[in-house]
PDB file of C-alpha atoms and ligand atoms in Angstrom:
ATOM      1  CA  ALA T   1       0.000   0.000   0.000  1.00 40.00           C
ATOM      2  CA  LYS T   2       2.920   2.343   0.739  1.00 42.00           C
ATOM      3  CA  LYS T   3       4.161   2.041  -2.851  1.00 45.00           C
ATOM      4  CA  ALA T   4       0.806   3.129  -4.283  1.00 46.00           C
ATOM      5  CA  GLY T   5       0.375   6.576  -5.864  1.00 46.00           C
ATOM      6  CA  PRO T   6      -0.620   9.839  -4.188  1.00 49.00           C
ATOM      7  CA  GLY T   7      -4.296   9.055  -4.815  1.00 47.00           C
ATOM      8  CA  THR T   8      -4.043   6.161  -2.371  1.00 47.00           C
ATOM      9  CA  VAL T   9      -2.515   8.340   0.318  1.00 49.00           C
ATOM     10  CA  CYS T  10      -5.384  10.768  -0.098  1.00 46.00           C
ATOM     11  CA  PHE T  11      -7.845   7.873   0.221  1.00 52.00           C
ATOM     12  CA  PHE T  12      -6.305   6.816   3.535  1.00 52.00           C
ATOM     13  CA  GLU T  13      -6.447  10.363   4.883  1.00 50.00           C
ATOM     14  CA  GLN T  14     -10.104  10.576   4.046  1.00 62.00           C
ATOM     15  CA  ALA T  15     -10.747   7.202   5.652  1.00 62.00           C
ATOM     16  CA  ASP T  16      -8.887   8.369   8.778  1.00 67.00           C
ATOM     17  CA  ASP T  17     -10.894  11.574   8.964  1.00 70.00           C
ATOM     18  CA  ARG T  18     -14.075   9.674   8.544  1.00 68.00           C
ATOM     19  CA  SER T  19     -13.202   7.115  11.190  1.00 79.00           C
ATOM     20  CA  SER T  20     -12.159   9.775  13.693  1.00 83.00           C
ATOM     21  CA  ARG T  21     -15.429  11.629  13.070  1.00 85.00           C
ATOM     22  CA  GLU T  22     -17.313   8.361  13.471  1.00 83.00           C
ATOM     23  CA  ARG T  23     -15.504   7.645  16.712  1.00 84.00           C
ATOM     24  CA  LYS T  24     -16.426  11.060  18.095  1.00 89.00           C
ATOM     25  CA  ALA T  25     -20.058  10.476  17.204  1.00 91.00           C
ATOM     26  CA  LEU T  26     -20.017   6.983  18.724  1.00 93.00           C
ATOM     27  CA  ARG T  27     -18.365   8.349  21.848  1.00 94.00           C
ATOM     28  CA  ALA T  28     -21.088  10.935  22.374  1.00 95.00           C
ATOM     29  CA  ASP T  29     -23.848   8.382  21.772  1.00 97.00           C
ATOM     30  CA  LEU T  30     -22.265   5.718  23.969  1.00 97.00           C
ATOM     31  CA  ALA T  31     -22.200   8.075  26.933  1.00 95.00           C
ATOM     32  CA  GLY T  32     -25.991   7.928  27.159  1.00 96.00           C
ATOM     33  CA  ALA T  33     -26.514   4.364  25.976  1.00 97.00           C
ATOM     34  CA  ILE T  34     -27.016   2.853  29.450  1.00 96.00           C
ATOM     35  CA  ALA T  35     -29.507   5.519  30.522  1.00 96.00           C
ATOM     36  CA  ARG T  36     -31.427   5.082  27.266  1.00 97.00           C
ATOM     37  CA  ASN T  37     -31.557   1.297  27.762  1.00 97.00           C
ATOM     38  CA  GLU T  38     -29.744   0.587  24.515  1.00 98.00           C
ATOM     39  CA  LEU T  39     -27.334  -2.013  25.910  1.00 98.00           C
ATOM     40  CA  PHE T  40     -28.294  -5.639  26.331  1.00 98.00           C
ATOM     41  CA  LEU T  41     -26.626  -8.995  26.833  1.00 98.00           C
ATOM     42  CA  VAL T  42     -26.822 -12.103  24.722  1.00 98.00           C
ATOM     43  CA  PHE T  43     -25.693 -15.504  25.971  1.00 98.00           C
ATOM     44  CA  GLN T  44     -23.777 -18.274  24.226  1.00 98.00           C
ATOM     45  CA  PRO T  45     -23.664 -21.763  25.794  1.00 98.00           C
ATOM     46  CA  PHE T  46     -20.710 -23.932  26.781  1.00 98.00           C
ATOM     47  CA  LEU T  47     -21.340 -27.601  26.007  1.00 98.00           C
ATOM     48  CA  ASP T  48     -19.573 -30.262  28.092  1.00 98.00           C
ATOM     49  CA  LEU T  49     -18.422 -32.999  25.706  1.00 98.00           C
ATOM     50  CA  GLY T  50     -18.229 -35.610  28.462  1.00 97.00           C
ATOM     51  CA  THR T  51     -21.848 -35.276  29.585  1.00 96.00           C
ATOM     52  CA  ASN T  52     -23.369 -33.551  26.524  1.00 96.00           C
ATOM     53  CA  ARG T  53     -24.860 -30.965  28.889  1.00 96.00           C
ATOM     54  CA  ILE T  54     -24.808 -27.205  28.841  1.00 97.00           C
ATOM     55  CA  THR T  55     -22.686 -26.046  31.771  1.00 98.00           C
ATOM     56  CA  GLY T  56     -22.993 -22.296  31.406  1.00 98.00           C
ATOM     57  CA  PHE T  57     -23.172 -19.274  29.150  1.00 98.00           C
ATOM     58  CA  GLU T  58     -20.835 -16.469  28.120  1.00 98.00           C
ATOM     59  CA  ALA T  59     -22.456 -13.033  28.355  1.00 98.00           C
ATOM     60  CA  LEU T  60     -21.731 -10.932  25.253  1.00 98.00           C
ATOM     61  CA  LEU T  61     -22.556  -7.253  25.140  1.00 98.00           C
ATOM     62  CA  ARG T  62     -24.718  -5.707  22.420  1.00 98.00           C
ATOM     63  CA  TRP T  63     -25.544  -2.074  21.664  1.00 98.00           C
ATOM     64  CA  HIS T  64     -28.728  -1.281  19.850  1.00 98.00           C
ATOM     65  CA  HIS T  65     -27.993   2.189  18.462  1.00 97.00           C
ATOM     66  CA  PRO T  66     -31.145   4.204  17.635  1.00 95.00           C
ATOM     67  CA  SER T  67     -30.045   5.047  14.079  1.00 95.00           C
ATOM     68  CA  ARG T  68     -27.091   2.741  13.318  1.00 95.00           C
ATOM     69  CA  GLY T  69     -28.792  -0.429  14.466  1.00 97.00           C
ATOM     70  CA  LEU T  70     -26.669  -3.107  16.122  1.00 97.00           C
ATOM     71  CA  VAL T  71     -23.107  -1.876  16.725  1.00 96.00           C
ATOM     72  CA  PRO T  72     -20.674  -4.789  17.333  1.00 96.00           C
ATOM     73  CA  PRO T  73     -18.562  -4.821  20.523  1.00 97.00           C
ATOM     74  CA  SER T  74     -15.388  -4.781  18.404  1.00 95.00           C
ATOM     75  CA  GLU T  75     -16.391  -1.209  17.486  1.00 95.00           C
ATOM     76  CA  PHE T  76     -17.699   0.234  20.723  1.00 96.00           C
ATOM     77  CA  ILE T  77     -15.627  -1.539  23.417  1.00 96.00           C
ATOM     78  CA  PRO T  78     -12.444   0.256  22.232  1.00 93.00           C
ATOM     79  CA  VAL T  79     -14.358   3.555  22.403  1.00 95.00           C
ATOM     80  CA  ALA T  80     -15.556   2.697  25.905  1.00 96.00           C
ATOM     81  CA  GLU T  81     -11.969   1.906  26.922  1.00 93.00           C
ATOM     82  CA  GLU T  82     -10.597   5.160  25.518  1.00 93.00           C
ATOM     83  CA  THR T  83     -13.203   7.304  27.214  1.00 94.00           C
ATOM     84  CA  GLY T  84     -13.306   5.527  30.568  1.00 95.00           C
ATOM     85  CA  LEU T  85     -16.960   4.616  29.989  1.00 97.00           C
ATOM     86  CA  ILE T  86     -15.823   0.995  30.273  1.00 96.00           C
ATOM     87  CA  HIS T  87     -16.113   1.265  34.059  1.00 96.00           C
ATOM     88  CA  GLU T  88     -19.780   2.179  34.031  1.00 97.00           C
ATOM     89  CA  ILE T  89     -20.500  -0.286  31.228  1.00 98.00           C
ATOM     90  CA  GLY T  90     -18.531  -3.062  32.941  1.00 97.00           C
ATOM     91  CA  GLU T  91     -20.492  -2.563  36.150  1.00 97.00           C
ATOM     92  CA  TRP T  92     -23.739  -2.645  34.208  1.00 98.00           C
ATOM     93  CA  VAL T  93     -22.661  -5.923  32.546  1.00 98.00           C
ATOM     94  CA  ILE T  94     -21.876  -7.522  35.933  1.00 98.00           C
ATOM     95  CA  ARG T  95     -25.215  -6.471  37.461  1.00 98.00           C
ATOM     96  CA  ARG T  96     -27.185  -7.569  34.416  1.00 98.00           C
ATOM     97  CA  ALA T  97     -25.355 -10.909  34.139  1.00 98.00           C
ATOM     98  CA  CYS T  98     -25.868 -11.712  37.849  1.00 98.00           C
ATOM     99  CA  ALA T  99     -29.532 -10.683  37.798  1.00 98.00           C
ATOM    100  CA  THR T 100     -30.091 -12.923  34.759  1.00 98.00           C
ATOM    101  CA  LEU T 101     -28.145 -15.819  36.272  1.00 98.00           C
ATOM    102  CA  ALA T 102     -30.448 -15.730  39.312  1.00 97.00           C
ATOM    103  CA  ASP T 103     -33.214 -17.268  37.155  1.00 95.00           C
ATOM    104  CA  TRP T 104     -31.070 -20.152  35.909  1.00 97.00           C
ATOM    105  CA  PRO T 105     -30.471 -23.616  37.465  1.00 96.00           C
ATOM    106  CA  GLU T 106     -27.777 -23.721  40.152  1.00 96.00           C
ATOM    107  CA  ASP T 107     -25.371 -25.866  38.155  1.00 96.00           C
ATOM    108  CA  ILE T 108     -25.155 -23.256  35.395  1.00 98.00           C
ATOM    109  CA  ARG T 109     -22.419 -20.579  35.379  1.00 98.00           C
ATOM    110  CA  VAL T 110     -22.127 -17.251  33.618  1.00 98.00           C
ATOM    111  CA  ALA T 111     -18.873 -15.932  32.127  1.00 98.00           C
ATOM    112  CA  VAL T 112     -18.305 -12.194  31.746  1.00 98.00           C
ATOM    113  CA  ASN T 113     -15.612 -10.495  29.652  1.00 97.00           C
ATOM    114  CA  PHE T 114     -13.366  -7.923  31.302  1.00 94.00           C
ATOM    115  CA  SER T 115     -11.244  -5.171  29.782  1.00 91.00           C
ATOM    116  CA  ALA T 116      -7.792  -4.472  31.188  1.00 87.00           C
ATOM    117  CA  ALA T 117      -8.817  -1.027  32.407  1.00 88.00           C
ATOM    118  CA  GLN T 118     -11.452  -2.533  34.697  1.00 91.00           C
ATOM    119  CA  PHE T 119      -8.744  -4.017  36.888  1.00 88.00           C
ATOM    120  CA  HIS T 120      -7.351  -0.607  37.621  1.00 86.00           C
ATOM    121  CA  ASN T 121     -10.465   0.556  39.417  1.00 89.00           C
ATOM    122  CA  THR T 122     -11.212  -1.196  42.699  1.00 91.00           C
ATOM    123  CA  ALA T 123     -14.858  -0.005  42.645  1.00 93.00           C
ATOM    124  CA  ILE T 124     -15.661  -3.046  40.497  1.00 94.00           C
ATOM    125  CA  LEU T 125     -15.089  -5.251  43.561  1.00 95.00           C
ATOM    126  CA  GLN T 126     -17.917  -3.645  45.510  1.00 96.00           C
ATOM    127  CA  THR T 127     -20.198  -3.950  42.475  1.00 97.00           C
ATOM    128  CA  ILE T 128     -19.462  -7.662  42.155  1.00 98.00           C
ATOM    129  CA  VAL T 129     -19.963  -8.375  45.873  1.00 97.00           C
ATOM    130  CA  GLN T 130     -23.263  -6.494  45.805  1.00 98.00           C
ATOM    131  CA  ALA T 131     -24.521  -8.036  42.558  1.00 98.00           C
ATOM    132  CA  LEU T 132     -23.773 -11.571  43.822  1.00 98.00           C
ATOM    133  CA  ALA T 133     -25.496 -10.875  47.141  1.00 98.00           C
ATOM    134  CA  GLU T 134     -28.574  -9.258  45.613  1.00 97.00           C
ATOM    135  CA  ALA T 135     -29.033 -12.110  43.170  1.00 97.00           C
ATOM    136  CA  ARG T 136     -28.112 -14.692  45.867  1.00 97.00           C
ATOM    137  CA  ILE T 137     -25.524 -16.322  43.662  1.00 96.00           C
ATOM    138  CA  ALA T 138     -22.653 -18.539  44.814  1.00 98.00           C
ATOM    139  CA  PRO T 139     -19.469 -16.722  43.690  1.00 98.00           C
ATOM    140  CA  HIS T 140     -18.071 -19.772  41.862  1.00 98.00           C
ATOM    141  CA  ARG T 141     -20.948 -19.472  39.366  1.00 98.00           C
ATOM    142  CA  LEU T 142     -19.475 -16.209  38.116  1.00 98.00           C
ATOM    143  CA  GLU T 143     -16.466 -16.523  35.840  1.00 98.00           C
ATOM    144  CA  ILE T 144     -14.362 -13.626  34.614  1.00 97.00           C
ATOM    145  CA  GLU T 145     -12.751 -14.017  31.174  1.00 96.00           C
ATOM    146  CA  ILE T 146      -9.499 -12.177  30.713  1.00 92.00           C
ATOM    147  CA  THR T 147      -7.028 -12.144  27.842  1.00 87.00           C
ATOM    148  CA  GLU T 148      -3.312 -12.329  28.384  1.00 75.00           C
ATOM    149  CA  SER T 149      -2.723  -9.116  26.425  1.00 71.00           C
ATOM    150  CA  MET T 150      -4.783  -7.189  28.936  1.00 69.00           C
ATOM    151  CA  LEU T 151      -2.522  -8.211  31.782  1.00 66.00           C
ATOM    152  CA  LEU T 152       0.677  -7.342  29.963  1.00 62.00           C
ATOM    153  CA  SER T 153       0.788  -3.772  31.146  1.00 62.00           C
ATOM    154  CA  LYS T 154       0.681  -2.840  34.799  1.00 62.00           C
ATOM    155  CA  TYR T 155       0.216  -6.394  36.024  1.00 68.00           C
ATOM    156  CA  GLY T 156       0.922  -5.169  39.540  1.00 72.00           C
ATOM    157  CA  SER T 157      -2.151  -2.994  39.901  1.00 72.00           C
ATOM    158  CA  ALA T 158      -4.399  -5.537  38.166  1.00 80.00           C
ATOM    159  CA  ALA T 159      -3.245  -8.123  40.699  1.00 83.00           C
ATOM    160  CA  THR T 160      -4.979  -6.339  43.594  1.00 86.00           C
ATOM    161  CA  VAL T 161      -8.410  -6.644  41.994  1.00 89.00           C
ATOM    162  CA  LEU T 162      -7.712 -10.132  40.628  1.00 89.00           C
ATOM    163  CA  ASN T 163      -6.634 -11.490  43.985  1.00 91.00           C
ATOM    164  CA  ALA T 164      -9.636  -9.963  45.744  1.00 94.00           C
ATOM    165  CA  LEU T 165     -11.922 -11.610  43.178  1.00 94.00           C
ATOM    166  CA  LEU T 166     -10.238 -14.966  43.674  1.00 95.00           C
ATOM    167  CA  GLU T 167     -10.559 -14.642  47.438  1.00 97.00           C
ATOM    168  CA  LEU T 168     -14.254 -14.011  46.940  1.00 97.00           C
ATOM    169  CA  GLY T 169     -14.516 -17.332  45.065  1.00 97.00           C
ATOM    170  CA  VAL T 170     -15.116 -15.956  41.583  1.00 98.00           C
ATOM    171  CA  THR T 171     -13.382 -18.088  38.911  1.00 97.00           C
ATOM    172  CA  LEU T 172     -11.067 -17.005  36.102  1.00 95.00           C
ATOM    173  CA  ALA T 173     -10.797 -18.111  32.480  1.00 96.00           C
ATOM    174  CA  LEU T 174      -7.879 -17.279  30.175  1.00 94.00           C
ATOM    175  CA  ASP T 175      -9.554 -16.095  26.946  1.00 94.00           C
ATOM    176  CA  ASP T 176      -8.211 -16.218  23.360  1.00 93.00           C
ATOM    177  CA  PHE T 177      -5.437 -18.568  24.476  1.00 93.00           C
ATOM    178  CA  GLY T 178      -2.552 -18.739  22.023  1.00 89.00           C
ATOM    179  CA  THR T 179      -2.958 -15.298  20.489  1.00 88.00           C
ATOM    180  CA  GLY T 180      -0.787 -13.349  22.939  1.00 79.00           C
ATOM    181  CA  PHE T 181       2.850 -13.566  23.846  1.00 71.00           C
ATOM    182  CA  SER T 182       2.882 -14.553  27.460  1.00 68.00           C
ATOM    183  CA  SER T 183       0.119 -17.093  27.989  1.00 74.00           C
ATOM    184  CA  LEU T 184       2.363 -19.526  29.817  1.00 84.00           C
ATOM    185  CA  THR T 185       3.622 -16.873  32.214  1.00 82.00           C
ATOM    186  CA  TYR T 186       0.060 -16.014  33.240  1.00 84.00           C
ATOM    187  CA  LEU T 187      -0.808 -19.662  33.693  1.00 89.00           C
ATOM    188  CA  ARG T 188       1.935 -19.714  36.320  1.00 86.00           C
ATOM    189  CA  LYS T 189       0.898 -16.481  37.972  1.00 84.00           C
ATOM    190  CA  LEU T 190      -2.845 -16.937  38.299  1.00 88.00           C
ATOM    191  CA  PRO T 191      -5.085 -19.858  39.277  1.00 92.00           C
ATOM    192  CA  PHE T 192      -7.221 -20.059  36.134  1.00 95.00           C
ATOM    193  CA  SER T 193     -10.109 -22.537  36.158  1.00 97.00           C
ATOM    194  CA  ARG T 194     -10.179 -22.746  32.406  1.00 97.00           C
ATOM    195  CA  ILE T 195      -8.255 -22.068  29.211  1.00 96.00           C
ATOM    196  CA  LYS T 196     -10.251 -20.960  26.170  1.00 97.00           C
ATOM    197  CA  ILE T 197      -8.483 -21.974  22.961  1.00 97.00           C
ATOM    198  CA  ASP T 198      -8.821 -19.134  20.469  1.00 96.00           C
ATOM    199  CA  GLN T 199     -11.171 -19.715  17.565  1.00 97.00           C
ATOM    200  CA  SER T 200      -8.416 -19.173  14.972  1.00 97.00           C
ATOM    201  CA  PHE T 201      -6.865 -22.510  16.070  1.00 98.00           C
ATOM    202  CA  ILE T 202     -10.193 -24.323  15.922  1.00 98.00           C
ATOM    203  CA  ARG T 203     -10.891 -22.917  12.461  1.00 98.00           C
ATOM    204  CA  ASP T 204      -7.594 -24.234  11.042  1.00 98.00           C
ATOM    205  CA  MET T 205      -6.992 -27.428  13.021  1.00 98.00           C
ATOM    206  CA  LEU T 206      -8.567 -29.793  10.466  1.00 98.00           C
ATOM    207  CA  VAL T 207      -6.680 -28.291   7.523  1.00 98.00           C
ATOM    208  CA  GLN T 208      -3.304 -27.615   9.148  1.00 98.00           C
ATOM    209  CA  PRO T 209      -1.657 -30.520  10.982  1.00 97.00           C
ATOM    210  CA  ASP T 210       0.559 -28.079  12.916  1.00 96.00           C
ATOM    211  CA  CYS T 211      -2.521 -26.361  14.193  1.00 97.00           C
ATOM    212  CA  ALA T 212      -4.047 -29.664  15.311  1.00 98.00           C
ATOM    213  CA  ALA T 213      -0.804 -30.395  17.170  1.00 97.00           C
ATOM    214  CA  ILE T 214      -1.107 -27.089  19.026  1.00 96.00           C
ATOM    215  CA  VAL T 215      -4.743 -27.697  19.977  1.00 98.00           C
ATOM    216  CA  LYS T 216      -3.886 -31.194  21.217  1.00 98.00           C
ATOM    217  CA  SER T 217      -1.004 -29.915  23.333  1.00 97.00           C
ATOM    218  CA  VAL T 218      -3.089 -27.150  24.877  1.00 97.00           C
ATOM    219  CA  ILE T 219      -5.719 -29.711  25.868  1.00 98.00           C
ATOM    220  CA  SER T 220      -3.098 -31.969  27.394  1.00 97.00           C
ATOM    221  CA  LEU T 221      -1.487 -28.982  29.138  1.00 96.00           C
ATOM    222  CA  ALA T 222      -4.880 -28.097  30.640  1.00 97.00           C
ATOM    223  CA  ARG T 223      -5.341 -31.686  31.785  1.00 97.00           C
ATOM    224  CA  ASP T 224      -1.915 -31.734  33.471  1.00 96.00           C
ATOM    225  CA  LEU T 225      -2.712 -28.442  35.188  1.00 96.00           C
ATOM    226  CA  ARG T 226      -6.087 -29.912  36.241  1.00 97.00           C
ATOM    227  CA  ILE T 227      -8.047 -27.095  34.633  1.00 97.00           C
ATOM    228  CA  GLY T 228     -10.693 -27.087  31.910  1.00 98.00           C
ATOM    229  CA  ALA T 229     -10.067 -26.637  28.180  1.00 98.00           C
ATOM    230  CA  VAL T 230     -12.745 -24.865  26.138  1.00 98.00           C
ATOM    231  CA  ALA T 231     -12.662 -24.713  22.330  1.00 98.00           C
ATOM    232  CA  GLU T 232     -14.096 -21.458  20.951  1.00 98.00           C
ATOM    233  CA  GLY T 233     -15.693 -20.929  17.542  1.00 98.00           C
ATOM    234  CA  VAL T 234     -16.750 -24.523  16.810  1.00 98.00           C
ATOM    235  CA  GLU T 235     -18.736 -24.317  13.574  1.00 98.00           C
ATOM    236  CA  THR T 236     -18.732 -27.802  12.040  1.00 98.00           C
ATOM    237  CA  ALA T 237     -19.644 -31.324  13.125  1.00 98.00           C
ATOM    238  CA  ASP T 238     -16.171 -32.489  12.022  1.00 98.00           C
ATOM    239  CA  GLN T 239     -14.515 -30.002  14.376  1.00 98.00           C
ATOM    240  CA  LEU T 240     -16.751 -31.162  17.219  1.00 98.00           C
ATOM    241  CA  GLU T 241     -15.972 -34.833  16.501  1.00 98.00           C
ATOM    242  CA  TYR T 242     -12.225 -34.155  16.465  1.00 98.00           C
ATOM    243  CA  LEU T 243     -12.397 -32.195  19.728  1.00 98.00           C
ATOM    244  CA  ARG T 244     -14.287 -35.084  21.288  1.00 98.00           C
ATOM    245  CA  GLN T 245     -11.587 -37.519  20.136  1.00 98.00           C
ATOM    246  CA  ILE T 246      -8.817 -35.453  21.707  1.00 98.00           C
ATOM    247  CA  SER T 247     -10.842 -35.084  24.956  1.00 98.00           C
ATOM    248  CA  CYS T 248     -11.534 -31.375  24.954  1.00 98.00           C
ATOM    249  CA  ASP T 249     -13.727 -30.594  27.989  1.00 98.00           C
ATOM    250  CA  GLU T 250     -16.102 -27.991  26.622  1.00 98.00           C
ATOM    251  CA  VAL T 251     -16.980 -26.398  23.288  1.00 98.00           C
ATOM    252  CA  GLN T 252     -18.618 -23.158  22.285  1.00 98.00           C
ATOM    253  CA  GLY T 253     -19.620 -21.971  18.826  1.00 98.00           C
ATOM    254  CA  TYR T 254     -22.289 -21.453  16.215  1.00 98.00           C
ATOM    255  CA  LEU T 255     -22.646 -25.241  15.744  1.00 98.00           C
ATOM    256  CA  ILE T 256     -24.091 -25.556  19.259  1.00 97.00           C
ATOM    257  CA  SER T 257     -25.809 -22.170  19.323  1.00 98.00           C
ATOM    258  CA  ARG T 258     -25.358 -18.564  18.333  1.00 98.00           C
ATOM    259  CA  PRO T 259     -25.559 -16.159  21.264  1.00 98.00           C
ATOM    260  CA  VAL T 260     -29.227 -15.900  22.327  1.00 98.00           C
ATOM    261  CA  ALA T 261     -31.258 -13.309  24.224  1.00 97.00           C
ATOM    262  CA  ALA T 262     -31.885 -13.983  27.927  1.00 96.00           C
ATOM    263  CA  ASP T 263     -35.314 -15.489  27.274  1.00 94.00           C
ATOM    264  CA  GLY T 264     -33.743 -17.965  24.837  1.00 96.00           C
ATOM    265  CA  VAL T 265     -31.515 -19.409  27.572  1.00 96.00           C
ATOM    266  CA  MET T 266     -34.203 -21.408  29.355  1.00 94.00           C
ATOM    267  CA  ALA T 267     -35.410 -22.779  26.018  1.00 94.00           C
ATOM    268  CA  LEU T 268     -31.869 -23.986  25.245  1.00 96.00           C
ATOM    269  CA  LEU T 269     -31.537 -25.520  28.704  1.00 95.00           C
ATOM    270  CA  GLU T 270     -34.798 -27.370  28.248  1.00 92.00           C
ATOM    271  CA  THR T 271     -33.720 -28.793  24.895  1.00 90.00           C
ATOM    272  CA  LYS T 272     -33.566 -32.548  25.525  1.00 81.00           C
ATOM    273  CA  LYS T 273     -30.408 -32.757  23.454  1.00 84.00           C
ATOM    274  CA  TYR T 274     -28.422 -30.889  26.112  1.00 86.00           C
ATOM    275  CA  ARG T 275     -29.805 -32.030  29.489  1.00 73.00           C
TER     276      ARG T 275
HETATM  277  P1  C2E Y   1     -14.614 -13.021  22.719  1.00 80.90           P
HETATM  278  O1  C2E Y   1     -14.679 -12.877  24.203  1.00 80.90           O
HETATM  279  O2  C2E Y   1     -13.473 -13.827  22.192  1.00 80.90           O
HETATM  280  O3  C2E Y   1     -16.020 -13.612  22.278  1.00 80.90           O
HETATM  281  C1  C2E Y   1     -16.196 -14.551  21.251  1.00 80.90           C
HETATM  282  C2  C2E Y   1     -16.719 -13.909  19.981  1.00 80.90           C
HETATM  283  O4  C2E Y   1     -16.825 -14.904  18.972  1.00 80.90           O
HETATM  284  C3  C2E Y   1     -18.117 -13.309  20.134  1.00 80.90           C
HETATM  285  O5  C2E Y   1     -18.187 -12.184  19.260  1.00 80.90           O
HETATM  286  C4  C2E Y   1     -19.002 -14.443  19.612  1.00 80.90           C
HETATM  287  O6  C2E Y   1     -20.266 -14.001  19.153  1.00 80.90           O
HETATM  288  C5  C2E Y   1     -18.148 -14.964  18.486  1.00 80.90           C
HETATM  289  N1  C2E Y   1     -18.431 -16.375  18.160  1.00 80.90           N
HETATM  290  C6  C2E Y   1     -18.972 -17.325  18.959  1.00 80.90           C
HETATM  291  N2  C2E Y   1     -19.057 -18.503  18.312  1.00 80.90           N
HETATM  292  C7  C2E Y   1     -18.551 -18.310  17.076  1.00 80.90           C
HETATM  293  C8  C2E Y   1     -18.370 -19.174  15.936  1.00 80.90           C
HETATM  294  O7  C2E Y   1     -18.694 -20.356  15.933  1.00 80.90           O
HETATM  295  N3  C2E Y   1     -17.804 -18.594  14.830  1.00 80.90           N
HETATM  296  C9  C2E Y   1     -17.420 -17.286  14.798  1.00 80.90           C
HETATM  297  N4  C2E Y   1     -16.880 -16.828  13.668  1.00 80.90           N
HETATM  298  N5  C2E Y   1     -17.579 -16.455  15.850  1.00 80.90           N
HETATM  299  C10 C2E Y   1     -18.141 -16.959  16.975  1.00 80.90           C
HETATM  300  P2  C2E Y   1     -18.814 -10.794  19.776  1.00 80.90           P
HETATM  301  O8  C2E Y   1     -20.041 -11.068  20.603  1.00 80.90           O
HETATM  302  O9  C2E Y   1     -18.937  -9.921  18.574  1.00 80.90           O
HETATM  303  O10 C2E Y   1     -17.725 -10.231  20.759  1.00 80.90           O
HETATM  304  C11 C2E Y   1     -16.457  -9.813  20.281  1.00 80.90           C
HETATM  305  C12 C2E Y   1     -15.529  -9.478  21.406  1.00 80.90           C
HETATM  306  O11 C2E Y   1     -16.006  -8.318  22.119  1.00 80.90           O
HETATM  307  C13 C2E Y   1     -15.437 -10.572  22.462  1.00 80.90           C
HETATM  308  O12 C2E Y   1     -14.536 -11.569  22.026  1.00 80.90           O
HETATM  309  C14 C2E Y   1     -14.937  -9.770  23.658  1.00 80.90           C
HETATM  310  O13 C2E Y   1     -13.534  -9.611  23.570  1.00 80.90           O
HETATM  311  C15 C2E Y   1     -15.600  -8.411  23.458  1.00 80.90           C
HETATM  312  N6  C2E Y   1     -16.767  -8.307  24.359  1.00 80.90           N
HETATM  313  C16 C2E Y   1     -18.030  -8.786  24.219  1.00 80.90           C
HETATM  314  N7  C2E Y   1     -18.804  -8.482  25.289  1.00 80.90           N
HETATM  315  C17 C2E Y   1     -17.998  -7.791  26.152  1.00 80.90           C
HETATM  316  C18 C2E Y   1     -18.191  -7.212  27.462  1.00 80.90           C
HETATM  317  O14 C2E Y   1     -19.258  -7.291  28.095  1.00 80.90           O
HETATM  318  N8  C2E Y   1     -17.108  -6.579  28.014  1.00 80.90           N
HETATM  319  C19 C2E Y   1     -15.904  -6.500  27.385  1.00 80.90           C
HETATM  320  N9  C2E Y   1     -14.897  -5.856  27.993  1.00 80.90           N
HETATM  321  N10 C2E Y   1     -15.675  -7.048  26.173  1.00 80.90           N
HETATM  322  C20 C2E Y   1     -16.711  -7.688  25.561  1.00 80.90           C
HETATM  323 CA1   CA Y   2     -14.636 -14.157  25.903  1.00 80.90          CA
HETATM  324 CA1   CA Y   3     -12.387 -15.592  23.048  1.00 80.90          CA
HETATM  325 CA1   CA Y   4     -11.603 -12.406  21.088  1.00 80.90          CA
END
């Protein structure tokens, strides 16, 4: 792209201007999104391959923008992080997830995604304690998903919040495993309950033998560490069959279910196939 003519450069400048204008607009709109009730959660199940039962759901945030329609989290989470709105949004997600979990069977967990910035504000602790108490939920039913990249910077200050959460009994999952640079270091530092193998590995494992080797080793690593292995982004029956053969604990992906609204959760749980 750098070798292209001056016209191309001009194109990029325009695209940059447009995206910075868009970001400003999104930023302004996001500030009022909670008050206007535009945020909601959808839930995607984890399926245990040993028992063929649903063991829990990951809460995924959605923003229904009044004029843009559904804005994906990949677009608005970065804006929330930049502006600091992530704190308010993160607290909303925790409260909403716990309140929803209160209606589900006791053997079902909910997993919530956290941004790095959220660990640098201890107020989240109080929110979690309160949300668990109000919904009368055993802390181990709440799982926090963190990525290794988010712990890279300022691990020290994140550790305060992380350790308090662990003391409370909340569990931790290492998300997008394999995509960062220091996964193994964090496995040593923190008592994760689960490793989530990034969907890029699952996508390629049946076409690239090297990729299958990596997935197999991560599953055996998890077994040796006595923690769970979850495969993300399972889309085909062949992928599921292979993961079963290599004894992956849990799977998640469009093959089992797309993320569903809260009222779709009970319907999924009552599906004979999964109970
Ligand atoms: P993630 O935590 O890795 O979530 C998995 C993403 O993969 C979700 O996208 C999910 O809808 C999608 N997915 C699930 N199964 C499949 C599949 O079989 N095939 C494919 N191609 N994709 C699948 P989504 O909901 O758009 O979320 C994107 C990212 O946004 C999440 O990645 C997470 O990092 C972030 N995110 C979502 N909700 C929250 C939140 O409440 N707080 C924070 N901080 N981040 C969030
Ligand atoms: Ca996640
Ligand atoms: Ca993930
Ligand atoms: Ca991801």
